[in-house]
């Protein structure tokens, strides 16, 4: 599955100053994933791009502070999540739990009985909406948008083992606490690893 989107320079109102090279590199690296994630949360591409642009504008204004953080990527992800929530509230919208298209590409397209799969998926969407934010993020990115553990770890500023741990905890919550019967696609053995450090 391809995630490439045309890179767009963040808007910088009232200024034509040259952007810091490391900021431009960060923007080019993460914007496609950010937009895909925000689109699944907000339900449409226009709102997603607006939220992502707002997040990058905020990051640009305090870029030296961002770089001083222990994990700039983790800090940037929090800024992105907050910008997405703010836009949703400003538009008086209830965020799309998963964006129906996200899991349809992975689950419904492979279902023997699509109608039953869709009915089951409705319960899954609702259950995912109740997950802690980090678990919800990794479930959406991995199972919904088909990003690898390494790509997710890089974007969220945590370790691949932390991503795997969040996936495992999320699957347990979905399968047991919320009564979701359908198993999410198992993580390949090559990605499971031996360490389990739940990162927040």
XYZ file of N, CA and C in Angstrom, residues 3-145:
429
model
N 1.724 5.220 0.572
C 1.272 6.286 1.444
C 1.745 7.640 0.930
N 2.370 7.662 -0.237
C 2.971 8.900 -0.719
C 1.914 9.930 -1.063
N 2.141 11.154 -0.595
C 1.305 12.287 -0.929
C 2.224 13.400 -1.410
N 1.738 14.264 -2.299
C 2.579 15.363 -2.747
C 2.991 16.233 -1.573
N 4.300 16.415 -1.339
C 4.725 17.263 -0.222
C 4.307 18.694 -0.452
N 3.858 19.358 0.596
C 3.483 20.748 0.515
C 4.209 21.506 1.601
N 4.737 22.671 1.246
C 5.420 23.479 2.242
C 4.398 24.056 3.196
N 4.702 24.067 4.504
C 3.760 24.634 5.454
C 3.587 26.115 5.219
N 2.386 26.599 5.442
C 2.131 28.025 5.291
C 2.833 28.770 6.416
N 3.424 29.885 6.101
C 4.056 30.731 7.102
C 3.526 32.143 6.901
N 2.383 32.498 7.499
C 1.729 33.779 7.257
C 2.638 34.964 7.555
N 2.546 35.968 6.709
C 3.215 37.252 6.906
C 4.733 37.154 6.866
N 5.258 36.103 6.280
C 6.706 36.019 6.186
C 7.109 35.186 4.989
N 8.222 35.568 4.418
C 8.767 34.812 3.289
C 10.144 34.268 3.656
N 10.435 34.198 4.971
C 11.764 33.763 5.382
C 12.006 32.313 4.974
N 13.249 32.003 4.797
C 13.627 30.646 4.418
C 13.431 29.722 5.611
N 12.830 28.571 5.341
C 12.584 27.613 6.407
C 13.883 26.904 6.791
N 14.045 26.576 8.071
C 15.242 25.824 8.487
C 15.313 24.497 7.736
N 16.482 24.129 7.244
C 16.603 22.880 6.478
C 16.133 21.649 7.250
N 16.418 21.590 8.562
C 15.989 20.417 9.319
C 14.469 20.386 9.482
N 13.845 21.572 9.540
C 12.383 21.607 9.591
C 11.793 21.126 8.265
N 12.375 21.577 7.158
C 11.896 21.143 5.841
C 12.017 19.627 5.697
N 13.115 19.077 6.175
C 13.312 17.619 6.099
C 12.274 16.895 6.955
N 12.024 17.412 8.158
C 11.033 16.817 9.050
C 9.647 16.872 8.412
N 9.321 18.015 7.848
C 8.019 18.204 7.191
C 7.837 17.232 6.034
N 8.858 17.116 5.199
C 8.774 16.227 4.044
C 8.660 14.762 4.464
N 9.329 14.413 5.560
C 9.334 13.022 6.011
C 7.986 12.606 6.606
N 7.373 13.488 7.400
C 6.215 13.074 8.184
C 4.862 13.551 7.671
N 4.837 14.554 6.803
C 3.539 15.081 6.391
C 2.620 14.032 5.759
N 3.099 13.164 4.866
C 2.187 12.171 4.279
C 1.508 11.293 5.322
N 2.275 10.786 6.287
C 1.688 9.951 7.330
C 0.725 10.769 8.186
N 1.109 11.992 8.530
C 0.235 12.849 9.335
C -1.110 13.060 8.640
N -1.076 13.344 7.342
C -2.319 13.596 6.610
C -3.174 12.337 6.552
N -2.560 11.196 6.307
C -3.326 9.943 6.268
C -4.004 9.672 7.608
N -3.266 9.877 8.699
C -3.836 9.659 10.029
C -4.969 10.646 10.304
N -4.729 11.925 10.034
C -5.747 12.946 10.305
C -6.990 12.747 9.445
N -6.801 12.291 8.220
C -7.955 12.034 7.352
C -8.829 10.933 7.936
N -8.214 9.909 8.476
C -8.988 8.828 9.075
C -9.724 9.296 10.321
N -9.149 10.265 11.029
C -9.803 10.782 12.230
C -10.890 11.797 11.913
N -10.669 12.626 10.886
C -11.585 13.727 10.595
C -12.583 13.415 9.494
N -12.294 12.410 8.686
C -13.262 11.976 7.695
C -13.092 12.547 6.310
N -12.238 13.567 6.131
C -12.021 14.066 4.769
C -10.636 14.688 4.640
N -10.161 14.715 3.414
C -8.789 15.144 3.128
C -8.581 16.638 3.401
N -9.572 17.477 3.073
C -9.421 18.919 3.249
C -9.188 19.268 4.706
N -10.021 18.728 5.592
C -9.862 18.997 7.016
C -8.540 18.436 7.529
N -8.165 17.269 7.027
C -6.911 16.651 7.453
C -5.721 17.549 7.117
N -5.682 18.052 5.906
C -4.576 18.913 5.500
C -4.561 20.206 6.311
N -5.743 20.732 6.611
C -5.815 21.958 7.414
C -5.257 21.718 8.816
N -5.626 20.596 9.416
C -5.136 20.279 10.752
C -3.622 20.058 10.747
N -3.141 19.333 9.748
C -1.703 19.062 9.654
C -0.926 20.352 9.414
N -1.427 21.216 8.541
C -0.751 22.492 8.299
C -0.711 23.339 9.569
N -1.803 23.323 10.337
C -1.835 24.072 11.596
C -0.792 23.528 12.571
N -0.665 22.203 12.599
C 0.333 21.587 13.482
C 1.751 21.988 13.073
N 2.038 21.944 11.777
C 3.378 22.308 11.328
C 3.664 23.794 11.534
N 2.665 24.645 11.389
C 2.867 26.068 11.659
C 3.237 26.288 13.120
N 2.565 25.562 14.013
C 2.882 25.667 15.433
C 4.286 25.153 15.712
N 4.652 24.050 15.079
C 5.994 23.505 15.265
C 7.059 24.467 14.748
N 6.788 25.106 13.630
C 7.750 26.035 13.047
C 8.008 27.220 13.972
N 6.943 27.710 14.601
C 7.084 28.870 15.481
C 7.980 28.589 16.673
N 8.054 27.336 17.092
C 8.879 26.990 18.258
C 9.873 25.889 17.902
N 10.404 25.941 16.684
C 11.220 24.848 16.184
C 12.453 24.583 17.041
N 13.115 25.630 17.520
C 14.295 25.416 18.352
C 13.922 24.698 19.646
N 12.733 25.002 20.180
C 12.254 24.309 21.379
C 11.931 22.856 21.063
N 11.321 22.633 19.909
C 10.994 21.269 19.491
C 12.259 20.425 19.433
N 13.308 20.985 18.839
C 14.559 20.236 18.693
C 15.224 19.955 20.036
N 14.901 20.753 21.044
C 15.511 20.546 22.364
C 14.820 19.436 23.151
N 13.662 18.972 22.671
C 12.933 17.910 23.363
C 13.691 16.590 23.265
N 13.456 15.727 24.250
C 14.097 14.404 24.221
C 13.707 13.643 22.970
N 12.441 13.764 22.561
C 11.974 13.143 21.321
C 11.155 14.166 20.546
N 11.770 14.864 19.599
C 11.017 15.827 18.798
C 9.827 15.199 18.080
N 9.979 13.959 17.622
C 8.878 13.295 16.914
C 7.698 13.072 17.845
N 7.951 12.667 19.087
C 6.871 12.447 20.041
C 6.171 13.753 20.368
N 6.941 14.815 20.513
C 6.352 16.128 20.792
C 5.507 16.584 19.604
N 6.030 16.407 18.394
C 5.294 16.811 17.193
C 3.998 16.025 17.056
N 4.005 14.746 17.433
C 2.781 13.948 17.334
C 1.709 14.478 18.283
N 2.112 14.909 19.475
C 1.146 15.496 20.411
C 0.560 16.788 19.849
N 1.403 17.581 19.212
C 0.926 18.816 18.582
C -0.073 18.484 17.472
N 0.239 17.474 16.674
C -0.665 17.053 15.605
C -2.001 16.583 16.169
N -1.956 15.736 17.203
C -3.195 15.221 17.780
C -4.063 16.365 18.316
N -3.418 17.324 19.009
C -4.166 18.452 19.554
C -4.754 19.332 18.454
N -3.993 19.533 17.365
C -4.497 20.335 16.248
C -5.700 19.660 15.598
N -5.666 18.346 15.516
C -6.778 17.591 14.936
C -8.019 17.688 15.816
N -7.826 17.558 17.125
C -8.947 17.688 18.061
C -9.518 19.100 18.012
N -8.644 20.107 17.975
C -9.103 21.494 17.940
C -9.939 21.783 16.700
N -9.487 21.271 15.552
C -10.241 21.511 14.321
C -11.602 20.842 14.387
N -11.640 19.628 14.903
C -12.899 18.907 15.016
C -13.879 19.665 15.908
N -13.387 20.188 17.027
C -14.251 20.941 17.933
C -14.698 22.256 17.327
N -13.787 22.918 16.609
C -14.127 24.192 15.986
C -15.215 24.037 14.937
N -15.233 22.880 14.281
C -16.259 22.621 13.261
C -17.500 21.963 13.861
N -17.494 21.792 15.185
C -18.624 21.161 15.883
C -18.914 19.784 15.312
N -17.841 19.041 15.102
C -17.990 17.702 14.553
C -17.546 16.666 15.563
N -18.177 15.529 15.484
C -17.729 14.379 16.260
C -16.686 13.666 15.417
N -15.468 13.486 15.936
C -14.421 12.852 15.123
C -14.846 11.484 14.619
N -14.481 11.186 13.383
C -14.736 9.851 12.837
C -13.899 8.863 13.626
N -14.527 7.817 14.149
C -13.802 6.895 15.019
C -12.591 6.301 14.327
N -12.799 5.767 13.147
C -11.672 5.217 12.431
C -11.633 5.700 10.998
N -12.707 6.237 10.528
C -12.784 6.460 9.116
C -13.083 5.106 8.508
N -14.304 4.903 8.037
C -14.711 3.564 7.625
C -13.779 2.956 6.596
N -13.205 3.808 5.744
C -12.351 3.268 4.688
C -11.099 2.609 5.242
N -10.666 3.033 6.410
C -9.393 2.530 6.940
C -9.401 1.028 7.122
N -10.390 0.518 7.850
C -10.398 -0.921 8.091
C -11.030 -1.688 6.943
N -11.848 -1.023 6.149
C -12.441 -1.717 5.013
C -11.359 -2.225 4.075
N -10.296 -1.448 3.896
C -9.252 -1.872 2.965
C -8.544 -3.122 3.455
N -8.450 -3.271 4.759
C -7.732 -4.410 5.321
C -8.657 -5.586 5.599
N -9.829 -5.301 6.124
C -10.717 -6.373 6.577
C -11.790 -6.731 5.566
N -12.571 -5.743 5.140
C -13.707 -6.067 4.283
C -13.284 -6.614 2.930
N -12.179 -6.081 2.417
C -11.733 -6.543 1.108
C -11.332 -8.011 1.129
N -10.999 -8.533 2.314
C -10.561 -9.923 2.420
C -11.643 -10.830 3.005
N -12.818 -10.258 3.267
C -13.855 -11.015 3.965
C -14.573 -11.978 3.030
N -14.854 -13.166 3.545
C -15.651 -14.141 2.806
C -17.115 -13.699 2.796
N -17.570 -13.146 3.895
C -18.940 -12.659 4.038
C -18.883 -11.164 4.367
N -18.846 -10.283 3.363
C -18.677 -8.845 3.607
C -19.755 -8.239 4.488
N -21.014 -8.696 4.385
C -22.078 -8.114 5.201
C -21.832 -8.394 6.676
N -21.546 -9.641 6.995
C -21.250 -9.985 8.383
C -20.002 -9.260 8.867
N -19.029 -9.160 7.968
C -17.797 -8.467 8.337
C -18.075 -7.007 8.648
N -18.944 -6.378 7.857
C -19.255 -4.966 8.087
C -19.963 -4.780 9.420
N -20.922 -5.648 9.722
C -21.637 -5.550 10.995
C -20.674 -5.715 12.167
N -19.745 -6.646 12.016
C -18.757 -6.861 13.056
C -17.832 -5.663 13.170
N -17.537 -5.053 12.025
C -16.635 -3.908 12.014
C -17.233 -2.718 12.743
N -18.559 -2.572 12.709
C -19.181 -1.462 13.428
C -18.861 -1.540 14.911
N -18.927 -2.752 15.465
C -18.555 -2.931 16.861
C -17.082 -2.661 17.089
N -16.269 -3.026 16.099
C -14.838 -2.794 16.204
C -14.537 -1.304 16.223
N -15.178 -0.528 15.317
C -14.955 0.913 15.295
C -15.280 1.529 16.646
N -16.410 1.117 17.214
C -16.838 1.668 18.497
C -15.842 1.313 19.595
N -15.377 0.077 19.585
C -14.421 -0.355 20.595
C -13.093 0.378 20.461
N -12.643 0.585 19.245
C -11.381 1.291 19.015
C -11.468 2.710 19.551
N -12.640 3.315 19.422
C -12.830 4.671 19.923
C -12.660 4.789 21.423
N -12.740 3.666 22.142
C -12.602 3.661 23.594
C -11.174 3.346 24.050
N -10.297 3.055 23.113
C -8.914 2.740 23.485
C -8.183 3.991 23.970
N -7.155 3.822 24.812
C -6.288 4.951 25.161
C -5.676 5.536 23.882
N -5.376 6.845 23.875
C -4.903 7.503 22.647
C -3.740 6.802 21.957
N -2.712 6.389 22.706
C -1.559 5.757 22.057
C -1.937 4.455 21.404
N -2.744 3.633 22.087
C -3.170 2.367 21.508
C -4.041 2.599 20.279
N -4.904 3.585 20.348
C -5.760 3.890 19.203
C -4.915 4.328 18.002
N -3.882 5.125 18.266
C -3.013 5.584 17.182
C -2.322 4.420 16.482
N -1.733 3.513 17.273
C -0.982 2.432 16.640
C -1.910 1.456 15.924
N -3.106 1.230 16.460
C -4.065 0.350 15.783
C -4.472 0.945 14.449
N -4.788 2.235 14.450
C -5.172 2.893 13.204
C -4.036 2.870 12.188
N -2.838 3.233 12.624
C -1.721 3.315 11.698
C -1.308 1.948 11.159
N -1.325 0.925 12.031
C -0.845 -0.391 11.600
C -1.916 -1.179 10.857
N -3.082 -1.350 11.477
C -4.118 -2.187 10.872
C -4.991 -1.424 9.884
N -5.213 -0.142 10.153
C -6.061 0.627 9.267
C -5.332 1.195 8.076
N -4.116 1.707 8.295
C -3.385 2.391 7.230
C -2.168 1.618 6.752
